[in-house]
GROMACS .gro file of N, CA and C in nm:
model
  237
    1UNK      N    1  -0.634   1.810   3.902
    1UNK     CA    2  -0.724   1.703   3.871
    1UNK      C    3  -0.736   1.682   3.719
    2UNK      N    4  -0.756   1.788   3.645
    2UNK     CA    5  -0.768   1.777   3.500
    2UNK      C    6  -0.638   1.726   3.439
    3UNK      N    7  -0.526   1.767   3.498
    3UNK     CA    8  -0.395   1.722   3.448
    3UNK      C    9  -0.381   1.572   3.466
    4UNK      N   10  -0.422   1.520   3.581
    4UNK     CA   11  -0.414   1.376   3.608
    4UNK      C   12  -0.507   1.298   3.515
    5UNK      N   13  -0.623   1.353   3.489
    5UNK     CA   14  -0.717   1.289   3.396
    5UNK      C   15  -0.656   1.283   3.256
    6UNK      N   16  -0.594   1.393   3.216
    6UNK     CA   17  -0.531   1.397   3.084
    6UNK      C   18  -0.416   1.296   3.077
    7UNK      N   19  -0.336   1.287   3.183
    7UNK     CA   20  -0.227   1.189   3.187
    7UNK      C   21  -0.282   1.046   3.177
    8UNK      N   22  -0.392   1.021   3.244
    8UNK     CA   23  -0.456   0.889   3.238
    8UNK      C   24  -0.503   0.857   3.097
    9UNK      N   25  -0.561   0.953   3.029
    9UNK     CA   26  -0.607   0.934   2.891
    9UNK      C   27  -0.489   0.909   2.797
   10UNK      N   28  -0.382   0.985   2.817
   10UNK     CA   29  -0.262   0.967   2.734
   10UNK      C   30  -0.201   0.830   2.757
   11UNK      N   31  -0.200   0.786   2.883
   11UNK     CA   32  -0.148   0.653   2.914
   11UNK      C   33  -0.233   0.545   2.847
   12UNK      N   34  -0.364   0.563   2.852
   12UNK     CA   35  -0.455   0.468   2.788
   12UNK      C   36  -0.431   0.464   2.637
   13UNK      N   37  -0.416   0.580   2.578
   13UNK     CA   38  -0.390   0.588   2.434
   13UNK      C   39  -0.257   0.523   2.399
   14UNK      N   40  -0.156   0.547   2.482
   14UNK     CA   41  -0.024   0.487   2.460
   14UNK      C   42  -0.033   0.335   2.469
   15UNK      N   43  -0.112   0.285   2.563
   15UNK     CA   44  -0.130   0.140   2.576
   15UNK      C   45  -0.196   0.082   2.452
   16UNK      N   46  -0.296   0.153   2.400
   16UNK     CA   47  -0.363   0.107   2.278
   16UNK      C   48  -0.265   0.104   2.162
   17UNK      N   49  -0.184   0.206   2.150
   17UNK     CA   50  -0.083   0.211   2.043
   17UNK      C   51   0.015   0.096   2.057
   18UNK      N   52   0.054   0.067   2.180
   18UNK     CA   53   0.147  -0.043   2.205
   18UNK      C   54   0.086  -0.176   2.163
   19UNK      N   55  -0.041  -0.197   2.197
   19UNK     CA   56  -0.110  -0.321   2.160
   19UNK      C   57  -0.120  -0.332   2.008
   20UNK      N   58  -0.155  -0.224   1.943
   20UNK     CA   59  -0.165  -0.225   1.797
   20UNK      C   60  -0.029  -0.254   1.735
   21UNK      N   61   0.075  -0.191   1.788
   21UNK     CA   62   0.210  -0.214   1.736
   21UNK      C   63   0.253  -0.359   1.753
   22UNK      N   64   0.224  -0.418   1.868
   22UNK     CA   65   0.259  -0.559   1.890
   22UNK      C   66   0.183  -0.650   1.796
   23UNK      N   67   0.056  -0.623   1.776
   23UNK     CA   68  -0.024  -0.705   1.684
   23UNK      C   69   0.029  -0.694   1.541
   24UNK      N   70   0.062  -0.574   1.500
   24UNK     CA   71   0.117  -0.558   1.366
   24UNK      C   72   0.247  -0.636   1.352
   25UNK      N   73   0.333  -0.624   1.451
   25UNK     CA   74   0.461  -0.693   1.447
   25UNK      C   75   0.443  -0.845   1.448
   26UNK      N   76   0.352  -0.894   1.529
   26UNK     CA   77   0.334  -1.038   1.543
   26UNK      C   78   0.249  -1.100   1.432
   27UNK      N   79   0.149  -1.028   1.384
   27UNK     CA   80   0.057  -1.086   1.286
   27UNK      C   81   0.090  -1.047   1.142
   28UNK      N   82   0.120  -0.921   1.122
   28UNK     CA   83   0.136  -0.872   0.986
   28UNK      C   84   0.277  -0.889   0.932
   29UNK      N   85   0.377  -0.863   1.013
   29UNK     CA   86   0.516  -0.869   0.966
   29UNK      C   87   0.554  -1.006   0.910
   30UNK      N   88   0.522  -1.116   0.978
   30UNK     CA   89   0.558  -1.247   0.921
   30UNK      C   90   0.492  -1.271   0.785
   31UNK      N   91   0.367  -1.228   0.772
   31UNK     CA   92   0.298  -1.244   0.644
   31UNK      C   93   0.365  -1.161   0.535
   32UNK      N   94   0.404  -1.039   0.570
   32UNK     CA   95   0.471  -0.954   0.472
   32UNK      C   96   0.606  -1.011   0.431
   33UNK      N   97   0.679  -1.063   0.528
   33UNK     CA   98   0.810  -1.123   0.498
   33UNK      C   99   0.792  -1.242   0.404
   34UNK      N  100   0.693  -1.326   0.431
   34UNK     CA  101   0.667  -1.443   0.346
   34UNK      C  102   0.625  -1.400   0.206
   35UNK      N  103   0.538  -1.299   0.197
   35UNK     CA  104   0.493  -1.251   0.066
   35UNK      C  105   0.610  -1.193  -0.012
   36UNK      N  106   0.697  -1.118   0.054
   36UNK     CA  107   0.816  -1.063  -0.013
   36UNK      C  108   0.906  -1.174  -0.063
   37UNK      N  109   0.923  -1.279   0.018
   37UNK     CA  110   1.005  -1.393  -0.024
   37UNK      C  111   0.945  -1.460  -0.148
   38UNK      N  112   0.814  -1.478  -0.148
   38UNK     CA  113   0.747  -1.538  -0.264
   38UNK      C  114   0.764  -1.451  -0.388
   39UNK      N  115   0.747  -1.321  -0.372
   39UNK     CA  116   0.759  -1.230  -0.486
   39UNK      C  117   0.902  -1.228  -0.540
   40UNK      N  118   1.002  -1.232  -0.451
   40UNK     CA  119   1.141  -1.237  -0.496
   40UNK      C  120   1.168  -1.364  -0.575
   41UNK      N  121   1.117  -1.476  -0.525
   41UNK     CA  122   1.136  -1.604  -0.595
   41UNK      C  123   1.067  -1.601  -0.731
   42UNK      N  124   0.946  -1.544  -0.737
   42UNK     CA  125   0.873  -1.535  -0.863
   42UNK      C  126   0.948  -1.446  -0.961
   43UNK      N  127   0.998  -1.333  -0.913
   43UNK     CA  128   1.072  -1.241  -1.000
   43UNK      C  129   1.198  -1.309  -1.053
   44UNK      N  130   1.268  -1.383  -0.968
   44UNK     CA  131   1.390  -1.452  -1.010
   44UNK      C  132   1.358  -1.555  -1.118
   45UNK      N  133   1.250  -1.632  -1.099
   45UNK     CA  134   1.211  -1.733  -1.198
   45UNK      C  135   1.171  -1.667  -1.330
   46UNK      N  136   1.095  -1.560  -1.323
   46UNK     CA  137   1.053  -1.491  -1.444
   46UNK      C  138   1.173  -1.433  -1.518
   47UNK      N  139   1.271  -1.382  -1.445
   47UNK     CA  140   1.390  -1.329  -1.508
   47UNK      C  141   1.468  -1.440  -1.577
   48UNK      N  142   1.478  -1.556  -1.512
   48UNK     CA  143   1.547  -1.669  -1.573
   48UNK      C  144   1.473  -1.715  -1.699
   49UNK      N  145   1.339  -1.719  -1.692
   49UNK     CA  146   1.259  -1.756  -1.809
   49UNK      C  147   1.281  -1.656  -1.922
   50UNK      N  148   1.286  -1.528  -1.887
   50UNK     CA  149   1.309  -1.425  -1.988
   50UNK      C  150   1.444  -1.443  -2.056
   51UNK      N  151   1.548  -1.470  -1.975
   51UNK     CA  152   1.681  -1.490  -2.033
   51UNK      C  153   1.682  -1.610  -2.127
   52UNK      N  154   1.614  -1.718  -2.089
   52UNK     CA  155   1.608  -1.836  -2.173
   52UNK      C  156   1.535  -1.804  -2.304
   53UNK      N  157   1.424  -1.733  -2.295
   53UNK     CA  158   1.349  -1.695  -2.416
   53UNK      C  159   1.432  -1.605  -2.506
   54UNK      N  160   1.505  -1.513  -2.444
   54UNK     CA  161   1.589  -1.422  -2.521
   54UNK      C  162   1.698  -1.499  -2.595
   55UNK      N  163   1.758  -1.599  -2.530
   55UNK     CA  164   1.860  -1.682  -2.596
   55UNK      C  165   1.800  -1.760  -2.711
   56UNK      N  166   1.681  -1.817  -2.689
   56UNK     CA  167   1.614  -1.890  -2.797
   56UNK      C  168   1.581  -1.797  -2.914
   57UNK      N  169   1.533  -1.679  -2.883
   57UNK     CA  170   1.501  -1.583  -2.988
   57UNK      C  171   1.626  -1.546  -3.067
   58UNK      N  172   1.734  -1.518  -2.997
   58UNK     CA  173   1.859  -1.482  -3.065
   58UNK      C  174   1.908  -1.596  -3.152
   59UNK      N  175   1.895  -1.720  -3.104
   59UNK     CA  176   1.935  -1.836  -3.184
   59UNK      C  177   1.851  -1.845  -3.310
   60UNK      N  178   1.721  -1.819  -3.300
   60UNK     CA  179   1.633  -1.824  -3.418
   60UNK      C  180   1.665  -1.711  -3.516
   61UNK      N  181   1.696  -1.593  -3.463
   61UNK     CA  182   1.733  -1.481  -3.550
   61UNK      C  183   1.862  -1.513  -3.624
   62UNK      N  184   1.959  -1.569  -3.553
   62UNK     CA  185   2.086  -1.607  -3.616
   62UNK      C  186   2.063  -1.715  -3.723
   63UNK      N  187   1.978  -1.812  -3.691
   63UNK     CA  188   1.947  -1.918  -3.787
   63UNK      C  189   1.877  -1.860  -3.910
   64UNK      N  190   1.786  -1.767  -3.888
   64UNK     CA  191   1.716  -1.704  -3.999
   64UNK      C  192   1.813  -1.625  -4.086
   65UNK      N  193   1.906  -1.553  -4.027
   65UNK     CA  194   2.005  -1.478  -4.104
   65UNK      C  195   2.092  -1.573  -4.186
   66UNK      N  196   2.127  -1.686  -4.127
   66UNK     CA  197   2.208  -1.785  -4.199
   66UNK      C  198   2.130  -1.842  -4.317
   67UNK      N  199   2.003  -1.873  -4.296
   67UNK     CA  200   1.920  -1.927  -4.404
   67UNK      C  201   1.900  -1.823  -4.515
   68UNK      N  202   1.885  -1.698  -4.477
   68UNK     CA  203   1.870  -1.591  -4.576
   68UNK      C  204   1.996  -1.580  -4.660
   69UNK      N  205   2.111  -1.587  -4.595
   69UNK     CA  206   2.238  -1.579  -4.666
   69UNK      C  207   2.252  -1.697  -4.763
   70UNK      N  208   2.217  -1.818  -4.716
   70UNK     CA  209   2.222  -1.935  -4.804
   70UNK      C  210   2.127  -1.919  -4.923
   71UNK      N  211   2.008  -1.868  -4.898
   71UNK     CA  212   1.910  -1.848  -5.004
   71UNK      C  213   1.962  -1.747  -5.107
   72UNK      N  214   2.023  -1.639  -5.058
   72UNK     CA  215   2.077  -1.538  -5.150
   72UNK      C  216   2.190  -1.597  -5.234
   73UNK      N  217   2.271  -1.683  -5.174
   73UNK     CA  218   2.379  -1.749  -5.249
   73UNK      C  219   2.322  -1.839  -5.358
   74UNK      N  220   2.215  -1.910  -5.326
   74UNK     CA  221   2.151  -1.999  -5.425
   74UNK      C  222   2.093  -1.915  -5.538
   75UNK      N  223   2.034  -1.801  -5.508
   75UNK     CA  224   1.978  -1.715  -5.612
   75UNK      C  225   2.088  -1.662  -5.704
   76UNK      N  226   2.200  -1.625  -5.648
   76UNK     CA  227   2.312  -1.573  -5.727
   76UNK      C  228   2.365  -1.683  -5.818
   77UNK      N  229   2.378  -1.804  -5.766
   77UNK     CA  230   2.429  -1.916  -5.845
   77UNK      C  231   2.330  -1.956  -5.953
   78UNK      N  232   2.202  -1.940  -5.928
   78UNK     CA  233   2.100  -1.981  -6.024
   78UNK      C  234   2.091  -1.883  -6.142
   79UNK      N  235   2.136  -1.762  -6.125
   79UNK     CA  236   2.123  -1.666  -6.235
   79UNK      C  237   2.243  -1.661  -6.323
   0.00000   0.00000   0.00000
């Protein structure tokens, strides 16, 4: 009798776990997939923005080096 009662309780617990698992799969998983997709898209955009900023920065550094070189040439010619 006690064994059958224990089996009944285990079956009930297993059913509860199954219901929880189905709810997680049906309710939570789609939301997680969508959030992951959004985060991947955001990361990709931020990386592209970073690359563009880095190119602009490098262009400004190169321009500054060129202007410095021109300025030094003018100073040498002026003396």
